Amino acid sequence: MSSKKKGTIKLIAERTNVSPITVSIVLNGRGDEMRISKETQEKILEEAKKLGYQPNVFARRLKKSNQSSSPLLIGILWPATYLSDLLVRFFNGLQNCILNKKMNIETVFKPYYPSNLAQLKELFVENLFNGVIVVGTTDSDIEFLENLNTVMPIVMFNRQSSKYSCIYVDEYSLGEKVAKLFAARGHKSVGLIGPSYLNRNFSMRRVGFLDTCTKLNLSISDNHIITDDEVDTEAGRNCMKKMLSNGDLPTAIFILSSTMAYGVYSVLKENGYSIPDDVEIVGCSDLLTCELLNPKLTVIDYSIERMVYKSLNLITEMITGISSEPISLIEDSYFIFRESCGNFPKLD
C-alpha cells in the first residue's frame, strides 16, 4: 500500500473515530462480512468521498485472481487510427463469444498510437491484465514485443509472430484470389491502388496480387500501380486522378483498402466512367460504407468476428495453462459479391 493511501485511511479513521483496520475492511467491501454496522460503514464511505479516496482497482483484481470465481481481465490494445467500423465488428465478436460461451471474462479497451506501443511497456512488465490481445501492430510495434520479456499471455490479432500466439489472415492468398477473379472474368489489363507504406499485411496482399497477375498473364503496368501516403477517401481520389492522368484505364482495379473506395468512385464518375461497365472494382475489407456506394462495392473480406472468437479461446487457454507454446492460426478470406464486380463465371 502506498504511503499516500495509508495516510488517507489513517485520516478517515481519525475523522470517523474507528480503527484504520475497520476503515480498510469497509473500503474493501467486507463490512457486512465482518459485521460492521451499516451506520459505521456509511460514515466511513461518506468521509472517503469527501477526501477523494480512490481504490486501487488493479491491486484488488490481482488479489482476487487466484479465486476460481473471479473473472479473467483481458486487455484489448487497440490502434487509435483504426476505423470505427472495425471496432464495431470486433466488439460484436467479443460480446457474442463471451455471452454465447458463457465465459467469465471482463475486457478493458486500451487505445494506443501505432508505432508507439512501447509507451505501454509498464502494462506488460507489471502484468496489469491476465492477458492481452494486441490489434493492429506496426512493424516497429512487433519489434518491441519480440524484444519484450513478460510472463503475461499475449495474442497477436491479424499479425504474425514467432514468439507469441497469433491469428492472422493469409494475405498473399487474399491478393492471389482477386487476381484469379479478374482473370476468370476475362480481364487483360488490371490496376492496383493502395498505401505507399507497406506493413506486412499490405505488402503480402500486394505481392500475392501482382505475382498472380504475372502468372496469369494479366497486364499491370507501372502506370496502373498507384499509391498514396494515406488510406482515406482523399487518398483514393489522389490515386484515381493520377491513374487517369497516366493514360488508358485498366478494365479492373483492386483497392488494397476499402477505405479508399469512395474517393476512387467519385473521380471515375466525375470523368464519365461507369462502374462496372467501364471498369470493375474490388475492395479489401467489408465496411459499412461498401453497401452505401453506388454501385455497391464487391469486396474480399475475412471474418473479424470469428478471429475474435479464436483469439479469446487462445488467450483463455494460455491463462489457464491448457496451452503453453505459441500457436498460430490462419484465417481464410472470401468474396462478398455485389455490383461493382461480378462472380466467377459458371462453367458449362
Coordinates of C-alpha atoms in Angstrom, one line a residue:
M1 CA 0.0 0.0 0.0
S2 CA 1.3 3.4 -0.9
S3 CA 2.2 6.0 1.8
K4 CA -0.5 8.3 0.4
K5 CA -3.1 5.6 0.6
K6 CA -2.0 4.7 4.1
G7 CA -2.3 8.4 5.1
T8 CA -5.8 8.7 3.6
I9 CA -7.0 5.6 5.6
K10 CA -5.5 6.9 8.8
L11 CA -7.2 10.3 8.3
I12 CA -10.6 8.6 7.6
A13 CA -10.1 6.6 10.8
E14 CA -9.4 9.7 12.8
R15 CA -12.4 11.6 11.4
T16 CA -14.8 8.7 12.0
N17 CA -13.4 7.6 15.4
V18 CA -12.7 4.0 14.2
S19 CA -9.5 2.0 13.7
P20 CA -7.6 2.0 10.4
I21 CA -8.3 -1.7 10.1
T22 CA -12.0 -1.1 10.3
V23 CA -11.7 1.6 7.6
S24 CA -9.7 -0.8 5.4
I25 CA -12.3 -3.6 5.8
V26 CA -15.1 -1.2 4.8
L27 CA -13.3 0.3 1.8
N28 CA -12.5 -3.2 0.5
G29 CA -16.2 -4.1 0.6
R30 CA -16.1 -6.5 3.5
G31 CA -18.1 -4.5 6.0
D32 CA -21.1 -6.8 6.1
E33 CA -18.9 -9.9 6.2
M34 CA -17.1 -8.6 9.2
R35 CA -20.4 -7.5 10.8
I36 CA -19.6 -3.8 10.9
S37 CA -22.8 -1.7 11.4
K38 CA -24.4 0.0 8.4
E39 CA -24.2 3.3 10.2
T40 CA -20.4 2.9 10.6
Q41 CA -20.0 1.8 7.0
E42 CA -21.9 4.8 5.7
K43 CA -19.9 7.2 7.9
I44 CA -16.6 5.8 6.6
L45 CA -17.7 5.8 2.9
E46 CA -19.0 9.3 3.2
E47 CA -15.7 10.5 4.6
A48 CA -13.8 8.7 2.0
K49 CA -15.8 10.5 -0.7
K50 CA -15.0 13.9 0.9
L51 CA -11.3 13.1 0.9
G52 CA -11.3 11.8 -2.7
Y53 CA -10.2 8.3 -1.8
Q54 CA -9.6 6.2 -4.9
P55 CA -9.2 2.4 -4.5
N56 CA -6.5 0.6 -6.5
V57 CA -8.7 -1.5 -8.8
F58 CA -5.9 -3.4 -10.4
A59 CA -4.5 -4.4 -7.0
R60 CA -7.9 -5.7 -5.9
R61 CA -8.2 -7.7 -9.1
L62 CA -4.7 -9.2 -8.7
K63 CA -5.5 -10.1 -5.1
K64 CA -8.6 -12.0 -6.2
S65 CA -7.0 -13.5 -9.3
N66 CA -6.5 -16.9 -7.5
Q67 CA -10.2 -17.2 -6.7
S68 CA -11.8 -19.6 -9.2
S69 CA -15.0 -17.4 -9.4
S70 CA -13.1 -14.3 -10.3
P71 CA -13.4 -13.2 -14.0
L72 CA -10.4 -13.0 -16.2
L73 CA -9.4 -9.5 -17.0
I74 CA -8.4 -9.3 -20.7
G75 CA -6.8 -6.2 -22.2
I76 CA -7.6 -5.2 -25.8
L77 CA -4.9 -3.0 -27.1
W78 CA -6.5 -1.1 -29.9
P79 CA -4.8 1.2 -32.5
A80 CA -6.3 4.7 -32.3
T81 CA -6.2 5.2 -36.0
Y82 CA -8.5 2.2 -36.8
L83 CA -11.9 3.0 -38.3
S84 CA -15.0 2.7 -36.0
D85 CA -16.4 0.1 -38.5
L86 CA -13.7 -2.3 -37.5
L87 CA -14.2 -1.6 -33.8
V88 CA -17.9 -2.4 -34.1
R89 CA -17.2 -5.8 -35.8
F90 CA -14.5 -6.6 -33.2
F91 CA -16.8 -5.7 -30.3
N92 CA -19.7 -7.7 -31.7
G93 CA -17.4 -10.7 -32.0
L94 CA -16.2 -10.1 -28.5
Q95 CA -19.6 -9.8 -26.8
N96 CA -21.1 -12.7 -28.8
C97 CA -18.3 -15.0 -27.8
I98 CA -18.4 -14.1 -24.1
L99 CA -22.2 -14.4 -23.9
N100 CA -22.7 -17.5 -26.1
K101 CA -19.8 -19.4 -24.4
K102 CA -20.7 -18.0 -21.0
M103 CA -17.1 -17.0 -20.5
N104 CA -16.2 -15.5 -17.2
I105 CA -14.3 -12.6 -18.8
E106 CA -14.1 -8.8 -18.4
T107 CA -12.4 -6.7 -21.1
V108 CA -10.6 -3.4 -21.0
F109 CA -10.0 -1.4 -24.2
K110 CA -6.7 0.4 -24.1
P111 CA -6.0 2.6 -27.2
Y112 CA -2.5 3.3 -28.4
Y113 CA -1.0 5.2 -31.3
P114 CA 0.5 2.9 -34.0
S115 CA 4.3 2.5 -33.7
N116 CA 4.0 3.7 -30.1
L117 CA 3.2 0.5 -28.3
A118 CA 6.4 0.8 -26.3
Q119 CA 4.8 3.6 -24.3
L120 CA 2.6 0.9 -22.7
K121 CA 5.7 -1.1 -21.6
E122 CA 4.7 -0.8 -17.9
L123 CA 1.4 -2.6 -18.7
F124 CA 3.4 -5.7 -19.9
V125 CA 6.1 -5.6 -17.3
E126 CA 3.8 -5.2 -14.3
N127 CA 1.3 -7.7 -15.7
L128 CA -1.7 -5.5 -15.3
F129 CA -4.0 -7.9 -17.1
N130 CA -4.4 -11.7 -17.0
G131 CA -3.7 -11.5 -20.7
V132 CA -3.8 -9.1 -23.7
I133 CA -5.0 -9.2 -27.3
V134 CA -2.9 -6.8 -29.4
V135 CA -4.5 -5.4 -32.5
G136 CA -3.1 -3.6 -35.5
T137 CA 0.6 -3.5 -34.6
T138 CA 3.1 -1.9 -37.0
D139 CA 6.5 -3.5 -37.7
S140 CA 8.1 -1.4 -35.0
D141 CA 5.4 -2.4 -32.5
I142 CA 6.1 -6.1 -33.4
E143 CA 9.8 -5.5 -32.9
F144 CA 9.1 -4.0 -29.4
L145 CA 7.0 -7.1 -28.5
E146 CA 9.6 -9.5 -29.8
N147 CA 12.3 -8.0 -27.6
L148 CA 10.0 -7.8 -24.5
N149 CA 10.3 -10.0 -21.5
T150 CA 6.9 -10.6 -19.9
V151 CA 5.1 -13.6 -18.4
M152 CA 1.7 -12.2 -19.4
P153 CA 0.0 -14.2 -22.1
I154 CA -0.2 -12.2 -25.4
V155 CA -2.2 -12.9 -28.6
M156 CA -1.4 -11.0 -31.8
F157 CA -4.5 -10.2 -33.8
N158 CA -4.1 -10.4 -37.6
R159 CA -0.3 -10.2 -37.3
Q160 CA 2.4 -13.0 -37.3
S161 CA 4.8 -13.7 -34.6
S162 CA 7.4 -16.4 -33.8
K163 CA 7.3 -15.6 -30.1
Y164 CA 3.6 -15.2 -29.3
S165 CA 0.3 -16.9 -30.2
C166 CA -1.4 -15.2 -33.1
I167 CA -4.3 -15.4 -35.5
Y168 CA -3.9 -13.9 -39.0
V169 CA -5.3 -13.8 -42.5
D170 CA -3.3 -15.3 -45.3
E171 CA -2.7 -12.0 -47.1
Y172 CA -0.8 -13.5 -50.0
S173 CA -3.7 -15.8 -50.8
L174 CA -6.1 -12.9 -50.4
G175 CA -4.3 -11.0 -53.2
E176 CA -4.0 -14.1 -55.3
K177 CA -7.8 -14.7 -55.2
V178 CA -8.5 -11.2 -56.6
A179 CA -6.1 -11.7 -59.5
K180 CA -7.7 -15.1 -60.2
L181 CA -11.2 -13.5 -60.2
F182 CA -10.1 -10.8 -62.7
A183 CA -8.6 -13.4 -65.0
A184 CA -11.6 -15.6 -64.8
R185 CA -13.8 -12.7 -65.8
G186 CA -11.7 -12.1 -68.9
H187 CA -9.8 -9.0 -67.9
K188 CA -6.4 -8.4 -69.7
S189 CA -5.4 -5.1 -68.2
V190 CA -5.7 -4.5 -64.4
G191 CA -4.7 -1.9 -61.8
L192 CA -3.8 -1.6 -58.1
I193 CA -4.5 1.2 -55.7
G194 CA -3.2 1.3 -52.1
P195 CA -1.0 2.9 -49.5
S196 CA 2.7 3.7 -50.1
Y197 CA 3.7 2.5 -46.7
L198 CA 3.6 -1.3 -46.6
N199 CA 3.3 -3.1 -43.3
R200 CA 3.4 -6.9 -43.7
N201 CA -0.3 -7.2 -44.3
F202 CA -0.5 -4.7 -47.2
S203 CA 2.8 -5.9 -48.6
M204 CA 1.8 -9.6 -48.8
R205 CA -1.6 -8.6 -50.1
R206 CA 0.0 -6.6 -52.9
V207 CA 2.7 -9.3 -53.7
G208 CA 0.1 -12.0 -53.9
F209 CA -2.0 -10.0 -56.3
L210 CA 1.0 -8.9 -58.5
D211 CA 2.6 -12.4 -58.6
T212 CA -0.6 -14.0 -59.6
C213 CA -1.2 -11.3 -62.3
T214 CA 2.1 -12.3 -63.8
K215 CA 1.4 -16.0 -63.7
L216 CA -2.0 -15.5 -65.3
N217 CA -0.6 -13.1 -68.0
L218 CA -2.7 -10.2 -66.7
S219 CA -1.1 -6.9 -67.8
I220 CA -0.4 -4.4 -65.0
S221 CA 1.9 -1.6 -66.0
D222 CA 3.6 0.8 -63.5
N223 CA 1.2 3.4 -64.6
H224 CA -1.6 1.3 -63.2
I225 CA 0.0 0.7 -59.8
I226 CA -0.8 3.9 -57.8
T227 CA -0.1 4.6 -54.1
D228 CA -0.6 7.4 -51.6
D229 CA 0.7 8.2 -48.1
E230 CA -2.8 7.8 -46.6
V231 CA -5.6 5.2 -46.8
D232 CA -8.6 7.5 -46.7
T233 CA -11.1 9.0 -49.2
E234 CA -8.8 11.8 -50.3
A235 CA -6.0 9.3 -50.9
G236 CA -8.4 7.3 -53.1
R237 CA -9.2 10.5 -55.1
N238 CA -5.5 11.3 -55.5
C239 CA -4.7 7.8 -56.7
M240 CA -7.5 7.6 -59.2
K241 CA -6.7 11.1 -60.6
K242 CA -3.1 10.0 -61.1
M243 CA -4.1 6.8 -62.8
L244 CA -6.3 8.6 -65.2
S245 CA -3.6 11.2 -65.9
N246 CA -1.2 8.4 -66.9
G247 CA -3.4 7.4 -69.8
D248 CA -5.6 4.5 -70.6
L249 CA -7.8 3.0 -67.8
P250 CA -7.5 -0.7 -66.9
T251 CA -10.7 -2.7 -67.0
A252 CA -10.4 -3.9 -63.4
I253 CA -8.9 -2.4 -60.3
F254 CA -8.0 -3.9 -56.9
I255 CA -8.1 -1.4 -54.0
L256 CA -5.9 -2.7 -51.1
S257 CA -8.1 -0.9 -48.5
S258 CA -11.8 -0.3 -48.9
T259 CA -11.4 3.0 -47.0
M260 CA -10.1 4.5 -50.3
A261 CA -13.0 3.3 -52.4
Y262 CA -15.3 6.4 -52.1
G263 CA -12.5 8.6 -53.5
V264 CA -11.9 6.2 -56.4
Y265 CA -15.6 6.1 -57.2
S266 CA -16.0 9.9 -57.1
V267 CA -13.2 10.6 -59.6
L268 CA -14.3 7.9 -62.0
K269 CA -17.9 9.4 -62.0
E270 CA -16.6 12.9 -62.4
N271 CA -14.7 11.8 -65.5
G272 CA -17.7 10.0 -67.1
Y273 CA -16.6 6.4 -66.4
S274 CA -19.2 3.8 -65.4
I275 CA -18.7 1.1 -62.8
P276 CA -18.8 -1.8 -63.6
D277 CA -19.3 -1.2 -67.4
D278 CA -16.0 0.5 -68.0
V279 CA -14.1 -0.8 -65.0
E280 CA -14.8 -3.4 -62.4
I281 CA -13.6 -2.8 -58.8
V282 CA -12.9 -5.0 -55.8
G283 CA -12.0 -3.6 -52.4
C284 CA -10.5 -5.3 -49.4
S285 CA -12.4 -5.4 -46.1
D286 CA -16.1 -5.0 -45.8
L287 CA -17.0 -1.7 -44.2
L288 CA -20.5 -0.2 -43.6
T289 CA -19.8 2.3 -46.5
C290 CA -19.3 -0.5 -49.0
E291 CA -23.0 -1.1 -49.3
L292 CA -23.8 2.6 -49.5
L293 CA -21.6 3.2 -52.6
N294 CA -23.4 3.3 -55.9
P295 CA -22.8 0.7 -57.3
K296 CA -22.3 -1.4 -54.1
L297 CA -18.7 -2.4 -53.7
T298 CA -17.6 -6.0 -54.2
V299 CA -15.0 -6.9 -51.5
I300 CA -12.7 -9.6 -50.4
D301 CA -13.1 -10.0 -46.7
Y302 CA -12.4 -12.1 -43.6
S303 CA -14.4 -12.8 -40.5
I304 CA -13.2 -10.5 -37.8
E305 CA -15.9 -11.9 -35.5
R306 CA -14.5 -15.5 -36.0
M307 CA -11.0 -14.3 -35.4
V308 CA -12.1 -12.6 -32.2
Y309 CA -13.7 -15.9 -31.1
K310 CA -10.5 -17.8 -31.8
S311 CA -8.4 -15.1 -30.0
L312 CA -10.4 -15.4 -26.8
N313 CA -10.1 -19.2 -26.9
L314 CA -6.3 -18.9 -27.3
I315 CA -5.8 -16.3 -24.6
T316 CA -8.0 -18.2 -22.0
E317 CA -6.2 -21.5 -22.8
M318 CA -2.9 -19.7 -22.2
I319 CA -4.0 -18.1 -18.9
T320 CA -5.4 -21.4 -17.6
G321 CA -2.4 -23.4 -18.6
I322 CA -4.0 -25.6 -21.2
S323 CA -1.6 -24.1 -23.8
S324 CA 2.0 -23.1 -23.1
E325 CA 3.6 -23.0 -26.5
P326 CA 2.8 -20.3 -29.1
I327 CA 0.1 -21.3 -31.5
S328 CA -0.5 -19.8 -35.0
L329 CA -4.0 -19.9 -36.6
I330 CA -4.6 -18.9 -40.2
E331 CA -8.0 -17.4 -41.2
D332 CA -9.2 -17.6 -44.8
S333 CA -10.6 -14.8 -46.9
Y334 CA -13.7 -14.8 -49.0
F335 CA -15.6 -12.7 -51.5
I336 CA -18.8 -10.7 -50.9
F337 CA -20.1 -10.1 -54.4
R338 CA -22.1 -7.0 -55.1
E339 CA -22.5 -4.7 -58.1
S340 CA -19.0 -3.3 -58.8
C341 CA -17.6 -6.7 -59.9
G342 CA -19.4 -10.0 -60.6
N343 CA -18.7 -13.5 -59.5
F344 CA -16.6 -16.2 -61.2
P345 CA -18.3 -17.3 -64.4
K346 CA -20.1 -20.6 -64.2
L347 CA -18.6 -23.4 -66.1
D348 CA -20.9 -25.1 -68.7

